[in-house]
XYZ file of C-alpha atoms in Angstrom:
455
model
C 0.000 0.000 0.000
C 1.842 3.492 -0.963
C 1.609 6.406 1.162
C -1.325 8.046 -0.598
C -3.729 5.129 0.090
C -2.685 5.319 3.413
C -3.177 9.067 4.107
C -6.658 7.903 2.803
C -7.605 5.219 4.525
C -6.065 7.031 8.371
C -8.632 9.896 7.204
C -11.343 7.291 6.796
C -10.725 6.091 9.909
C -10.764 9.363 11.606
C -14.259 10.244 10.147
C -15.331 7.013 11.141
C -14.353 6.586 14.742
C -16.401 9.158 16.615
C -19.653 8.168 15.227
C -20.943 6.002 18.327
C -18.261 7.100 20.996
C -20.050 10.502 21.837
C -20.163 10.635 25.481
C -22.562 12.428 27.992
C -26.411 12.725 29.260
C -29.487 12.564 26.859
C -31.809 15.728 26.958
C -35.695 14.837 28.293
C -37.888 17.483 28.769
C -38.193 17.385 32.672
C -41.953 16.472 34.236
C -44.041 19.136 35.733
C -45.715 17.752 38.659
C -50.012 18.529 38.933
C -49.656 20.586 35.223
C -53.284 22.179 35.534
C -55.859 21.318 32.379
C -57.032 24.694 33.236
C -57.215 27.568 34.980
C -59.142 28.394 37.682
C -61.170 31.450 36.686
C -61.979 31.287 33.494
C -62.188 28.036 31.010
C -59.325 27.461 28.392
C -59.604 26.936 24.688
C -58.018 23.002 23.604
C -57.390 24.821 20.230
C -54.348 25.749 19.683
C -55.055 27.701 16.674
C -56.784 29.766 18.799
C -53.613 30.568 20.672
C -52.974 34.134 21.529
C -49.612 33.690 20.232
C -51.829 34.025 16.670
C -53.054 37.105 17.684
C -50.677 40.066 16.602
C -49.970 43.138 18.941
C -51.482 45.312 15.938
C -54.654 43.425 16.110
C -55.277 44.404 19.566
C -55.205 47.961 19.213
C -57.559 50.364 17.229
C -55.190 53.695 17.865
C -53.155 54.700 15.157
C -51.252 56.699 17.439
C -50.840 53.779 19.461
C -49.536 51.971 17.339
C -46.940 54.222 15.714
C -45.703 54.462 18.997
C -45.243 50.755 19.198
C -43.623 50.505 16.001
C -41.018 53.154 16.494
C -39.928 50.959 20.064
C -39.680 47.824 17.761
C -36.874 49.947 15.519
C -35.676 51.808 18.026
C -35.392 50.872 21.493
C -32.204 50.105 22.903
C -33.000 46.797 24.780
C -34.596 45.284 21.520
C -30.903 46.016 19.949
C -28.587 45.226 22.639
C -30.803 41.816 22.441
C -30.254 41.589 18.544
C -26.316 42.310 19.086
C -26.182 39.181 21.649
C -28.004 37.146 19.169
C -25.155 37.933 16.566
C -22.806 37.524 19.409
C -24.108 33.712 20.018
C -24.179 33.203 15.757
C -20.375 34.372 15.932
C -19.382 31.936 18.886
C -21.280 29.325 17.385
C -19.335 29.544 14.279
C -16.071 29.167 15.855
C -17.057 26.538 17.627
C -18.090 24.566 15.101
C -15.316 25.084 13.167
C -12.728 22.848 15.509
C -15.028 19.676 14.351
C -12.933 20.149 10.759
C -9.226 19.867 10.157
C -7.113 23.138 10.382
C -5.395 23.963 7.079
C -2.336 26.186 6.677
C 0.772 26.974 4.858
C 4.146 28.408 5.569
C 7.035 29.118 3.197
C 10.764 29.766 3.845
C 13.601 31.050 1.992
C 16.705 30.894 2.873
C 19.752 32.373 0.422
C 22.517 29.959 2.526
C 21.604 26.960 0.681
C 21.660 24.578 4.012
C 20.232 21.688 4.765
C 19.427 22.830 8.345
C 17.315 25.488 6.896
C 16.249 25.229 3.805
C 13.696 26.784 1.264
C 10.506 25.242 1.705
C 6.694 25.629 0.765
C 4.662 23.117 2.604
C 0.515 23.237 2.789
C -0.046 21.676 6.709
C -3.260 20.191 8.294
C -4.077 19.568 11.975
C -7.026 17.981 13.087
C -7.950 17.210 16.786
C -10.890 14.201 16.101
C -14.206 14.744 18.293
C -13.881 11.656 19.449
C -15.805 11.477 22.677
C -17.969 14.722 21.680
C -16.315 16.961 23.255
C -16.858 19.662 19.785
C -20.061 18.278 19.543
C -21.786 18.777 22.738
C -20.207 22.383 23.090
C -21.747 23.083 19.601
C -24.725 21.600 20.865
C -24.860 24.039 24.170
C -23.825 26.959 22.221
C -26.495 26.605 19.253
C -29.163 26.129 22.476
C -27.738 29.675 24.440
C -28.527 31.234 20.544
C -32.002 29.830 20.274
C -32.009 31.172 23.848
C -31.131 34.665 22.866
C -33.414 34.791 20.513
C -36.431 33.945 23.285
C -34.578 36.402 25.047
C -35.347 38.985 22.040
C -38.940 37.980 22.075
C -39.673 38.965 25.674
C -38.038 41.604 25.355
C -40.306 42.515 22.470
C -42.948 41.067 24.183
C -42.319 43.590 27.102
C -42.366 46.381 25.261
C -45.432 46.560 23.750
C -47.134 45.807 27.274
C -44.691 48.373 28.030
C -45.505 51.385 26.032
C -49.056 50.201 25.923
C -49.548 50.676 29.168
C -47.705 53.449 30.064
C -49.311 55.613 27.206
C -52.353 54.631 28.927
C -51.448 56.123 31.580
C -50.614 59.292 29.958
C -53.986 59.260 28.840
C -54.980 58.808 32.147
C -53.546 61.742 33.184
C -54.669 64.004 30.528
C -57.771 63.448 31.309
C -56.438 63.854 35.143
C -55.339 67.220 34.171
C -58.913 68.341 32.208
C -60.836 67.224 35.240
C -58.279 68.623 37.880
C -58.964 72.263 35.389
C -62.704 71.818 35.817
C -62.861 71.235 39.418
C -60.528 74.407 39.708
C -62.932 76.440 37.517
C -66.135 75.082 39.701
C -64.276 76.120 42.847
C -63.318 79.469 42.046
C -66.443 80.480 41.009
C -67.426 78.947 44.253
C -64.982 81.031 45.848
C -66.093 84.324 43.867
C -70.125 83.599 44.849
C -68.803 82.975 48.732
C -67.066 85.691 48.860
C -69.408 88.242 47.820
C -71.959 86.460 49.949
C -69.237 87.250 52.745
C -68.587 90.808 51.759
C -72.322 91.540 52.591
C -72.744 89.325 55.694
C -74.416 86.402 54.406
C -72.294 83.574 55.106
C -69.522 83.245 57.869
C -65.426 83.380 57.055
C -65.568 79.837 58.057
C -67.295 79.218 54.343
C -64.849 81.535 52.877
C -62.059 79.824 54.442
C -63.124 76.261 53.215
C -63.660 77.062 49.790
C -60.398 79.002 49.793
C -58.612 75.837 51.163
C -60.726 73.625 48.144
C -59.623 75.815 45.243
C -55.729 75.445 46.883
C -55.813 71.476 46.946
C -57.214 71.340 43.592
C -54.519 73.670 41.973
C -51.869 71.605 44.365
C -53.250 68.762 42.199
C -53.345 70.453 38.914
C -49.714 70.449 38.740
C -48.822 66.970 40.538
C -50.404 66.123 37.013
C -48.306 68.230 34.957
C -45.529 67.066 36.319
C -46.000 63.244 36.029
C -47.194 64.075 32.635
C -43.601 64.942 32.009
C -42.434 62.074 33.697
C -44.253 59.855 31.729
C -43.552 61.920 28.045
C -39.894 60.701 28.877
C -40.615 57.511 29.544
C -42.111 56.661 26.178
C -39.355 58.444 24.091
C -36.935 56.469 26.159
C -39.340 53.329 25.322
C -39.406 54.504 21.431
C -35.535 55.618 21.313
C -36.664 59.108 21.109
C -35.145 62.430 22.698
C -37.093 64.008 25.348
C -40.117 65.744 23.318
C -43.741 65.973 23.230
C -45.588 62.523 22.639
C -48.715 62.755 20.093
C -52.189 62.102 21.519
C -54.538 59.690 19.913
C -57.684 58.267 21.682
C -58.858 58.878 25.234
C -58.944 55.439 27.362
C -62.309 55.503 27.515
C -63.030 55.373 23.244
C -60.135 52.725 23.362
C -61.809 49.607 21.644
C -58.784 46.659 22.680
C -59.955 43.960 22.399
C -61.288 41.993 25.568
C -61.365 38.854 24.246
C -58.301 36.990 23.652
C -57.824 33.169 23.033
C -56.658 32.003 26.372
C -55.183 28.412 25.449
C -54.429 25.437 27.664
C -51.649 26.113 30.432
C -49.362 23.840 28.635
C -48.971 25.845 25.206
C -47.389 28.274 27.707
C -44.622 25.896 26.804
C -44.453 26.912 23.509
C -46.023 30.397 23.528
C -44.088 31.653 26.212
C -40.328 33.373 25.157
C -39.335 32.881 28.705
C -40.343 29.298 29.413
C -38.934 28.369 26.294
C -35.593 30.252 27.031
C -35.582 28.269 30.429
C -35.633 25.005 28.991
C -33.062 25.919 26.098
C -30.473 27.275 28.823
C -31.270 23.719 30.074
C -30.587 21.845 27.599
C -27.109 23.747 27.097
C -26.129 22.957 30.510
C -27.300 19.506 29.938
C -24.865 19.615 26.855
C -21.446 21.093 28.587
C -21.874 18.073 31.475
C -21.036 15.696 27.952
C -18.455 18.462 27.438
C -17.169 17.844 31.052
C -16.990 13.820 30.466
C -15.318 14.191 27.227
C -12.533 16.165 29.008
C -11.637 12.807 31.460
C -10.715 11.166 28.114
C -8.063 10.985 26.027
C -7.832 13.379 22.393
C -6.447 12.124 19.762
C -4.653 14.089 16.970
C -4.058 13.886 13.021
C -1.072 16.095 11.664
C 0.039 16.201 8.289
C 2.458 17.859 5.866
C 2.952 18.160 2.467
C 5.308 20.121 -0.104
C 8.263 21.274 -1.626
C 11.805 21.705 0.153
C 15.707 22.171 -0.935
C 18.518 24.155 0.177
C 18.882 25.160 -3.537
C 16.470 27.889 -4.215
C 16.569 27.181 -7.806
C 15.599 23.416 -7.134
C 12.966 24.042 -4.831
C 10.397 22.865 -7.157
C 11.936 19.994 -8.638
C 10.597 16.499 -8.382
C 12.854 15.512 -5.699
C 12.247 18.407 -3.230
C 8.425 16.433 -2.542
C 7.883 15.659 1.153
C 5.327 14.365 2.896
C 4.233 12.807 6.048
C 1.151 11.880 8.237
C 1.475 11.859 11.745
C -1.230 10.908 15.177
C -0.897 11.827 18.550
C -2.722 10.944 21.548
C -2.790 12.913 24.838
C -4.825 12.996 27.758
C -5.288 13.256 31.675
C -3.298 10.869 33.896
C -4.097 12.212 37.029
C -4.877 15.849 38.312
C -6.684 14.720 41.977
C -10.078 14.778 41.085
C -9.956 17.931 38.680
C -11.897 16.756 36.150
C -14.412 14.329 38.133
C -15.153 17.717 40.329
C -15.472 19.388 36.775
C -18.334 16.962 35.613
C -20.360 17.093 39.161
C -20.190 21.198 39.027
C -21.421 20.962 35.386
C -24.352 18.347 36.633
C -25.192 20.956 39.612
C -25.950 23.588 36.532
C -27.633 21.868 34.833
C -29.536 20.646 37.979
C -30.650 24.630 38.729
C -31.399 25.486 35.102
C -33.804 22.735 35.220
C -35.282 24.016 38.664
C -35.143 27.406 36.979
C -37.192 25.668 33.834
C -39.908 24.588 36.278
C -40.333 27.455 38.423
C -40.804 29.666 35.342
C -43.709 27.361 34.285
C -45.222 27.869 37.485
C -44.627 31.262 37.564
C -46.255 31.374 33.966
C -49.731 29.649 34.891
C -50.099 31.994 37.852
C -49.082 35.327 36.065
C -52.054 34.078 33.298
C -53.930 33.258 36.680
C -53.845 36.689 38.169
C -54.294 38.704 35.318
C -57.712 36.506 34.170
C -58.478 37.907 37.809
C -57.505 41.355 37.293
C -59.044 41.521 33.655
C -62.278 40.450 35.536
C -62.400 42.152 38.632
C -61.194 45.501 37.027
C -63.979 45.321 34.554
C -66.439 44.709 37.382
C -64.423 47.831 39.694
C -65.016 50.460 36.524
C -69.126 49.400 36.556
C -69.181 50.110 40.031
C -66.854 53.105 39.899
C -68.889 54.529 37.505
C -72.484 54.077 39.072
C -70.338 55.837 42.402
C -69.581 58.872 40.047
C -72.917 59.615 39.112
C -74.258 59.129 42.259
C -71.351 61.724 43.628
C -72.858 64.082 40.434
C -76.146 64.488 41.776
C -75.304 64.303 45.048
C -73.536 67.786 44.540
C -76.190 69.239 42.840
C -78.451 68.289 45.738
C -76.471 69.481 47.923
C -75.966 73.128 45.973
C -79.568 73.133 46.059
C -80.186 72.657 49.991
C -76.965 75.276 50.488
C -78.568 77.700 48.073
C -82.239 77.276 50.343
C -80.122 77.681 53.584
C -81.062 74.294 54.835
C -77.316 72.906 55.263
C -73.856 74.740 55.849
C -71.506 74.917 53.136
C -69.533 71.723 54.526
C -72.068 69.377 52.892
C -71.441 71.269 49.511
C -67.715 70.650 50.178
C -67.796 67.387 51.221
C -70.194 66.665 47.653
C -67.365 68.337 45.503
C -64.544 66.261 47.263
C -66.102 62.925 46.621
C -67.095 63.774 43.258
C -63.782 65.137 42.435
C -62.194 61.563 43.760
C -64.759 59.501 42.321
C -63.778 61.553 38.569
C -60.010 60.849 39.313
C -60.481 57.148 40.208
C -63.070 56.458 37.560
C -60.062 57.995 35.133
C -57.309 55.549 36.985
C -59.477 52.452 36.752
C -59.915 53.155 32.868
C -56.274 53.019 32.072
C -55.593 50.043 34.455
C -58.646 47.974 32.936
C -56.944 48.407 29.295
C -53.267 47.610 31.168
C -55.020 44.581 32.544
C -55.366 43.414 29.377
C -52.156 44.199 27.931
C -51.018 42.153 30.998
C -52.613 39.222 30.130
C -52.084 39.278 26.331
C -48.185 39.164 27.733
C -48.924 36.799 29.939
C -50.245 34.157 27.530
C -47.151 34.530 25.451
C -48.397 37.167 23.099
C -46.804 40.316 21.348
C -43.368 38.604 19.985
């Protein structure tokens, strides 16, 4: 057999070998213990079609301005790209990585003018080529390529968060312009209020108690007036942060209370949150990747094995370099490997199993987590609906209590304390009626997140 056919048949064997030697644990998706069928407060849908991941962020909104704003965070926000650059971080490593399962291939050339044998001219192509045999390579591809799927679920709850994000928090600004109109009108009711009083004190109708309580009303409502302002400010920054925006004025669209989102959204069987949620499925991907490096770990306790080769042109004589005879080449192995380092790498493969041991703990806590974060916002999406009805019954009520009570103050049957004490609880019952409107639409912004929606 001449040296070619056996540079062929050692490469053969080299390809060969690993298949079947891989070392290291098998990945099964670990058990949840008592996985509910359903939840508690509300029925779930079997179809998965029906899934809310179907259901697009754009589909739940019917503001333009809204949406624009939600657009803008998708291009812009700095979390969403810092979360793209780590994704093209993991692609990178990956792609080194995977690179050490094939041989290395180089070159180096020499010339030397001293014509000696010691040194002489050369041009020689080399390959080295460290053979996966127990899977080391393999199972650290393996990890890595899980850590980039896991970046990527990463990405998509970060997206995921943002819409809720900005969603919410332009409801709130909403909330307070219409905070700040109410807050206007109550100061406008109070002053004239305070301009009736005070006449009525000039010519000795009422006492300078009245005055004095009216005074104090139209103070606490102007106190209020800019408390508004100013979180309306506070929360004009936080959407241009959310959008990637300098500081400036945000555009208005709807009030909360024309906002049409939509109530009803597919709420699918606790166990698609397996597949709907980005940060379930990120748990169970930085699982699997630890699962992967303990293989990694009992790879190391074995022996690596080595191909070299070599293969070129070499003389002293410049001039001959090239000739026929100059040819050389060789094919060499190696084997090298751990003799004994006190328990080094045994310690290495139990720290590597304790990992992987808390990312799966990690895997099943977020599950839980998951079915009681859709739990509690069902809840909230109920109870917040039910809170508004009331809310706004308690408003009207407070409206025609103060009218009564004008009425008796105006006919002298009451003091001016029960007209006060009308204006306060219809000016809380306004404000709270406002709140409850912008937390019934974040309710459901909540939930649409929590199901594993807006990616």
């Amino acid at each position: 057999m001449n040296k070619h056919y056996k540079i062929v048949v050692i490469l053969l064997i080299a390809v060969l070998l690993p298949i079947g030697c891989k070392v290291g644990p098998k990945y099964s998706r670990p058990v949840v213990e008592k996985n509910p069928q359903s939840y508690a407060n509300q029925a779930a849908d079997a179809n998965v079609n029906d899934s809310v991941a179907n259901v697009k962020w754009f589909d739940i909104f019917d503001d333009p301005v809204l949406k624009d704003l939600i657009q803008k965070g998708l291009d812009n926000n700095y979390d969403l790209r810092i979360a793209l650059a780590r994704i093209e971080q993991s692609k990178a490593v990956l792609g080194i990585t995977k690179a050490d399962l094939y041989p290395s291939i180089g070159y180096n050339g020499v010339i030397n003018s001293k014509q000696t044998a010691a040194y002489p001219t050369s041009l020689v192509a080399n390959m080295s080529w460290e053979l996966d045999f127990w899977g080391k390579v393999r199972h650290e591809t393996g990890a890595l390529r899980s850590e980039l799927l896991a970046s990527d679920e990463a990405r998509k709850a970060v997206v995921s968060g943002l819409v809720a994000e900005i969603a919410s928090t332009y409801f709130q600004l909403r909330d307070y312009d219409n905070r700040l109109i109410i807050t206007q009108k109550t100061i406008e009711s109070r002053k004239k209020s305070d301009e009736i009083i005070g006449q009525r004190f000039k010519k000795g109708y009422v006492s300078q108690l009245d005055k004095v309580q009216v005074e104090q009303q139209v103070a606490i409502a102007e106190r209020t007036f800019q408390q508004v302002k100013r979180v309306i400010t506070i929360l004009e920054n936080s959407l241009n942060i959310l959008t990637g925006q300098m500081p400036g004025p945000i555009p208005r669209g709807k009030w909360n209370y024309e906002q049409t989102v939509a109530k009803q959204i597919p709420v699918a069987l606790p166990s698609t949150l397996l597949e709907n949620r980005p940060d379930v499925k990120r748990s169970e991907l930085e699982y699997i990747a630890a699962n992967e490096r303990i293989g990694v770990a009992q790879a190391m306790r074995f022996p690596s094995f080595n191909i070299a080769a070599f293969a070129g042109f070499a003389s002293p004589d410049i001039s001959k370099v090239f000739d026929s005879g100059s040819y050389i080449q060789n094919v060499g192995g190696g084997v090298f490997g751990p003799l004994f380092n006190f328990g080094k790498n045994k310690q290495r493969v139990v720290l590597n199993q304790q990992i992987a041991e808390e990312s799966k703990l990690n895997y099943q806590k977020s599950i839980i987590n998951a079915v009681a974060e859709v739990e509690t916002a069902l809840v909230t999406v109920d109870t917040y609906n039910e809170e508004w009805n009331a809310a706004f019954r308690q408003t009207e009520a407070a409206r025609t209590y103060l009218k009564l009570s004008q009425a008796r103050y105006d006919n002298g049957y009451v003091s001016y304390l029960e007209v006060l004490d009308a204006e306060r609880s219809l000016f809380d019952s306004e404000l709270n009626l406002s709140l409850l409107s912008q937390e019934k639409l974040s309710a459901v912004m909540q939930l649409y997140k929590a199901l594993g929606g807006g990616w």
